[in-house]
Short mmCIF file of N, CA, C and O in Angstrom, two decimals:
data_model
loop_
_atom_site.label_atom_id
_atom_site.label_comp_id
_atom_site.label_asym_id
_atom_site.label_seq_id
_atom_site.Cartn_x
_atom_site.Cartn_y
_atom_site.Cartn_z
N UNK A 1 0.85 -1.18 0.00
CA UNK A 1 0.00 0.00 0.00
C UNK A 1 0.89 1.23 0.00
O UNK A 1 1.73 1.49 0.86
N UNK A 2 0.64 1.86 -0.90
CA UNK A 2 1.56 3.44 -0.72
C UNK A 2 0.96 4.60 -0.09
O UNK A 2 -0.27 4.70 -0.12
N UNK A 3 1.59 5.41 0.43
CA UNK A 3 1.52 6.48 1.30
C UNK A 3 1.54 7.62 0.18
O UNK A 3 2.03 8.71 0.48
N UNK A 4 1.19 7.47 -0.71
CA UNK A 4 1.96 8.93 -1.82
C UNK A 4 0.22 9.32 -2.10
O UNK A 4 -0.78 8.64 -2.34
N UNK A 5 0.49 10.71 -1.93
CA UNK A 5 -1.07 11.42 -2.54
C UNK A 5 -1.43 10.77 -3.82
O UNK A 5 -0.70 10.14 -4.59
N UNK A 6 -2.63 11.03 -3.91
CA UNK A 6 -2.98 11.00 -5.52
C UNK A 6 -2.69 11.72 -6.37
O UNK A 6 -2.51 11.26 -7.50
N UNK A 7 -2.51 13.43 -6.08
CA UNK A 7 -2.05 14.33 -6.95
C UNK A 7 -0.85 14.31 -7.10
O UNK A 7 -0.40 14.89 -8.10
N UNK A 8 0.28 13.49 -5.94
CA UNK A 8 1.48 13.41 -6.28
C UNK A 8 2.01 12.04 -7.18
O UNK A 8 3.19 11.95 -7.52
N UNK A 9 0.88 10.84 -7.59
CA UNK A 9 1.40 10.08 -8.61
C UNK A 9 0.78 10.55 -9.96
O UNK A 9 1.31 10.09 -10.97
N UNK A 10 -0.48 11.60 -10.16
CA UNK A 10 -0.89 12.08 -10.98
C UNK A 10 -0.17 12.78 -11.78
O UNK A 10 -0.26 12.82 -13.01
N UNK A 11 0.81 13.57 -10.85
CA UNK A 11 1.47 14.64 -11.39
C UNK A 11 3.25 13.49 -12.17
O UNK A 11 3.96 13.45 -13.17
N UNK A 12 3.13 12.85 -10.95
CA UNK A 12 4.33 11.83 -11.75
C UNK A 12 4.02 11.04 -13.02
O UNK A 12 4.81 10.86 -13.94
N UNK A 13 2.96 10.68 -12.94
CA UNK A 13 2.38 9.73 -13.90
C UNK A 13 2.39 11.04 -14.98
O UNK A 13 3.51 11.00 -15.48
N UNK A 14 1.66 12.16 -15.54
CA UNK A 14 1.68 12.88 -16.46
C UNK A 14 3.51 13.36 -16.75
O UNK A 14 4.04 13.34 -17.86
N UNK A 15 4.19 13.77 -15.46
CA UNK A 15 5.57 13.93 -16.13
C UNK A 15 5.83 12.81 -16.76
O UNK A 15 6.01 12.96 -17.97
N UNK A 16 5.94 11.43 -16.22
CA UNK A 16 6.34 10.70 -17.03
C UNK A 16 6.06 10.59 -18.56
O UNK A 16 6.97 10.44 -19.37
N UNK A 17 4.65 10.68 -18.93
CA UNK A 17 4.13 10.47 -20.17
C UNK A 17 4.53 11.63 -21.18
O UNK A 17 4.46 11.60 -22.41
N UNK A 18 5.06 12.90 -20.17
CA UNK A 18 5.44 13.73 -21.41
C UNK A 18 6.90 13.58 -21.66
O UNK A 18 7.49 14.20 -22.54
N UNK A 19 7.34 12.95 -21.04
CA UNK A 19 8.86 12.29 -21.39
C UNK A 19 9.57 11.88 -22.19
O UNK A 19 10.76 11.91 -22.50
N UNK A 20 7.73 11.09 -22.81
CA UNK A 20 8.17 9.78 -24.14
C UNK A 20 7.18 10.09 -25.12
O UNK A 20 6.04 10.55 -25.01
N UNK A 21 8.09 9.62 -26.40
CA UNK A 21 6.57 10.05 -27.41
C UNK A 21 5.70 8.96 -27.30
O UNK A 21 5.95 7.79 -27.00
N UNK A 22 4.44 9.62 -27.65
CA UNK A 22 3.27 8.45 -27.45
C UNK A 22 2.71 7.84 -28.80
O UNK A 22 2.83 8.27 -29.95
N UNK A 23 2.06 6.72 -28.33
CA UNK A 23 1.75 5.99 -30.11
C UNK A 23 0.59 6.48 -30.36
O UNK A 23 -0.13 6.58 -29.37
N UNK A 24 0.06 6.89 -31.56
CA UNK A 24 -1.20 7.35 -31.87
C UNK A 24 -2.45 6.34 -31.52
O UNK A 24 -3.60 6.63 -31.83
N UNK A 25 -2.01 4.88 -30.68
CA UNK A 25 -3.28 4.41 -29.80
C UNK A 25 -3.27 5.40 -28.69
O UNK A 25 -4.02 6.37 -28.69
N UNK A 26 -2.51 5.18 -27.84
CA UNK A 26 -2.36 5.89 -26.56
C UNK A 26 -2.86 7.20 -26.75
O UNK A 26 -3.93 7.45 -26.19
N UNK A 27 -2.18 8.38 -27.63
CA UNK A 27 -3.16 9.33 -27.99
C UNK A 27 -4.47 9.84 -27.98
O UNK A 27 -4.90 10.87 -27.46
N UNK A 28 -5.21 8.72 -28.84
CA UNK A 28 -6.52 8.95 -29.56
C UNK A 28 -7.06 8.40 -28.13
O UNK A 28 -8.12 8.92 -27.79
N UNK A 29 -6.39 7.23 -27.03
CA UNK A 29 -7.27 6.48 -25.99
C UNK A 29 -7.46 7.88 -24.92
O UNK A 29 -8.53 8.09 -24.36
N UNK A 30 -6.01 8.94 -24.69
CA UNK A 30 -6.20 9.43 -23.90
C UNK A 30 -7.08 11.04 -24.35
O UNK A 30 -7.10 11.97 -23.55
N UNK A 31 -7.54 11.09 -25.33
CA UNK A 31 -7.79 12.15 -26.03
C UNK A 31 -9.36 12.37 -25.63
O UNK A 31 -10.00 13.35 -25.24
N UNK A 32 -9.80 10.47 -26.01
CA UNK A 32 -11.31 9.71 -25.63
C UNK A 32 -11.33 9.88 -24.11
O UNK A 32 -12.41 10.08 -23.56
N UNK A 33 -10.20 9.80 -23.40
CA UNK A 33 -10.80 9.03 -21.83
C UNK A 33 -10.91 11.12 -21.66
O UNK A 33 -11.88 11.54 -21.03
N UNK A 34 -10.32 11.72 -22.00
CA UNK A 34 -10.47 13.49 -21.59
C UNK A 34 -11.67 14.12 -22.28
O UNK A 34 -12.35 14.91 -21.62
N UNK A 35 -11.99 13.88 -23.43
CA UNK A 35 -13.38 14.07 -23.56
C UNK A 35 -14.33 14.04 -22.76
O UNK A 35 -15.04 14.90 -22.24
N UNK A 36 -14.25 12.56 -22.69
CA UNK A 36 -15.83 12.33 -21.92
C UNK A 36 -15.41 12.62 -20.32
O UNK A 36 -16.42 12.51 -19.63
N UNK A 37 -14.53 12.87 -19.74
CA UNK A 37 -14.40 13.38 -18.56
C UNK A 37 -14.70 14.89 -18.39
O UNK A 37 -15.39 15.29 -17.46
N UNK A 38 -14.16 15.76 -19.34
CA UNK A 38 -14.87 16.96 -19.47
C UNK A 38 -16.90 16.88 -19.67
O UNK A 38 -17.72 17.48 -18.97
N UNK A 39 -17.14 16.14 -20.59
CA UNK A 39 -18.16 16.28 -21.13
C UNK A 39 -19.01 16.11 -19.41
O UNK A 39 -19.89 16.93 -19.13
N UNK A 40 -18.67 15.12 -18.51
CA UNK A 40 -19.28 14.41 -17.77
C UNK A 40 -19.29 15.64 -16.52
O UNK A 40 -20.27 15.82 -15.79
N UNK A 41 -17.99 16.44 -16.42
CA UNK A 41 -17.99 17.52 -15.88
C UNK A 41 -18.76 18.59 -15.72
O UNK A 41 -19.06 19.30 -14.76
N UNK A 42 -19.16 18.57 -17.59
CA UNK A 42 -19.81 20.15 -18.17
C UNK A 42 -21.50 19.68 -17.76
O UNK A 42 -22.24 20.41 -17.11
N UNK A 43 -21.75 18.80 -18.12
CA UNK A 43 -23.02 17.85 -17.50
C UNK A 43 -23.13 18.11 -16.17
O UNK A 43 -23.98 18.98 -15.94
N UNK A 44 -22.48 17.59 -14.99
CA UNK A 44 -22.94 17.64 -13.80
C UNK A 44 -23.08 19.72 -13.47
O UNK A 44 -23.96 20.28 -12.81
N UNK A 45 -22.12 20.28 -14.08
CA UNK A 45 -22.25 21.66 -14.18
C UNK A 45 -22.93 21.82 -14.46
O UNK A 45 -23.73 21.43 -13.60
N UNK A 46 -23.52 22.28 -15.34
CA UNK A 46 -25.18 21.97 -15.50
C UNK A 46 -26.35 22.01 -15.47
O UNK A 46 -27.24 22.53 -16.14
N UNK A 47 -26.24 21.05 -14.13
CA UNK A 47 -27.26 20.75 -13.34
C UNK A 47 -27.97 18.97 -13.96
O UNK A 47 -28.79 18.25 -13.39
N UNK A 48 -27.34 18.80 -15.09
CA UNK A 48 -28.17 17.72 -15.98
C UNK A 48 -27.84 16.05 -15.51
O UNK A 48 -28.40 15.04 -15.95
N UNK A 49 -26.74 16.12 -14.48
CA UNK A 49 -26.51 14.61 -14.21
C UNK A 49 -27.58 14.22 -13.42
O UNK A 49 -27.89 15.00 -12.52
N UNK A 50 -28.21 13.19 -13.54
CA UNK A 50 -29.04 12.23 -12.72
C UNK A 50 -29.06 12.09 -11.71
O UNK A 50 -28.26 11.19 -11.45
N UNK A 51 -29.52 12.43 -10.87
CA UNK A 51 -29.07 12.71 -9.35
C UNK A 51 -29.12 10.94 -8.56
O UNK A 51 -28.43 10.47 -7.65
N UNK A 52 -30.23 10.34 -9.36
CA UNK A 52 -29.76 8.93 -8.86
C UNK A 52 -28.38 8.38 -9.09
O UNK A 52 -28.01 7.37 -8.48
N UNK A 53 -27.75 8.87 -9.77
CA UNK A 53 -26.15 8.57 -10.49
C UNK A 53 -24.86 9.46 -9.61
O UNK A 53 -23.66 9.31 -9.83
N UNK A 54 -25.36 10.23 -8.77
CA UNK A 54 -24.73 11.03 -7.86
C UNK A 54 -24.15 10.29 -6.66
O UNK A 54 -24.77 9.33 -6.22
N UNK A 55 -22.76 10.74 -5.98
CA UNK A 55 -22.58 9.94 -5.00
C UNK A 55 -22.74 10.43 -3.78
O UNK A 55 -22.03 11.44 -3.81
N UNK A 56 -23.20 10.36 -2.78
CA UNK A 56 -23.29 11.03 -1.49
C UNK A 56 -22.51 10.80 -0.49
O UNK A 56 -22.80 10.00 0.40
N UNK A 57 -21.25 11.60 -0.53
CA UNK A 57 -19.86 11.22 0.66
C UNK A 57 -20.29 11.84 2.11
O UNK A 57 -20.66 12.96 2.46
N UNK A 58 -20.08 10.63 2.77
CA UNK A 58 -20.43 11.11 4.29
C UNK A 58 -18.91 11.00 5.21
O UNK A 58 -18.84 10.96 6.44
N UNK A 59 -18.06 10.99 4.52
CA UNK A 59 -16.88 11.02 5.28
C UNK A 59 -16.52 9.63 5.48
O UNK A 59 -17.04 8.59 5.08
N UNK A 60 -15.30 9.92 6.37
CA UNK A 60 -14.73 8.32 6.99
C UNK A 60 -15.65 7.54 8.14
O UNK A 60 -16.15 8.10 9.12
N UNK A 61 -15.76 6.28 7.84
CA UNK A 61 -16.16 5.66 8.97
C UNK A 61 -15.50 5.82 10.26
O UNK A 61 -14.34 6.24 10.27
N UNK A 62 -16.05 5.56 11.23
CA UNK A 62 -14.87 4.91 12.64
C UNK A 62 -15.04 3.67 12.98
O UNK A 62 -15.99 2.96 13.29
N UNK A 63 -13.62 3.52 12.82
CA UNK A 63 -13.41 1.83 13.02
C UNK A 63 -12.58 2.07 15.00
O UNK A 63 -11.71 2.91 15.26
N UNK A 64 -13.03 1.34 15.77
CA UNK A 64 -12.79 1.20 17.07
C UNK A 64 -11.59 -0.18 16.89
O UNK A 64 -11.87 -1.32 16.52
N UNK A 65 -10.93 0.07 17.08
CA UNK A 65 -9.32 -0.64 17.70
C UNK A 65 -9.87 -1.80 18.51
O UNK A 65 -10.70 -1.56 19.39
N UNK A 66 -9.45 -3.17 18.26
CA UNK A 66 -10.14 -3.99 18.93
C UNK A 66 -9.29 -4.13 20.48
O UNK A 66 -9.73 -4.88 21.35
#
């Protein structure tokens, strides 16, 4: 299990990728997966996402130490 933020392998993971040239799969896959992440963005902005499709975070559980 790693201890490293998410924004800190995010940010590694993107340096890495601009490191190397990419193949026009990888491209066109990451071009598709940023689309529809915007699109899904501009949607919940909005107001138009499905609210049954919404997630409702209530924080961390508490787990008691046995």
């Amino acid at each position: 299990m790693s201890c490293v933020d998410p924004f800190v392998r995010l940010t590694i993971r993107l340096w890495q990728l601009s490191r190397r040239r990419l193949t026009r799969r990888e491209l066109v896959l990451y071009v598709i997966v940023i689309t529809l992440t915007l699109a899904i963005g501009l949607i919940e902005w909005a107001g138009y996402w499905p609210e049954s499709w919404r997630v409702q975070r209530t924080g961390m559980p508490k787990i008691t130490a046995p």
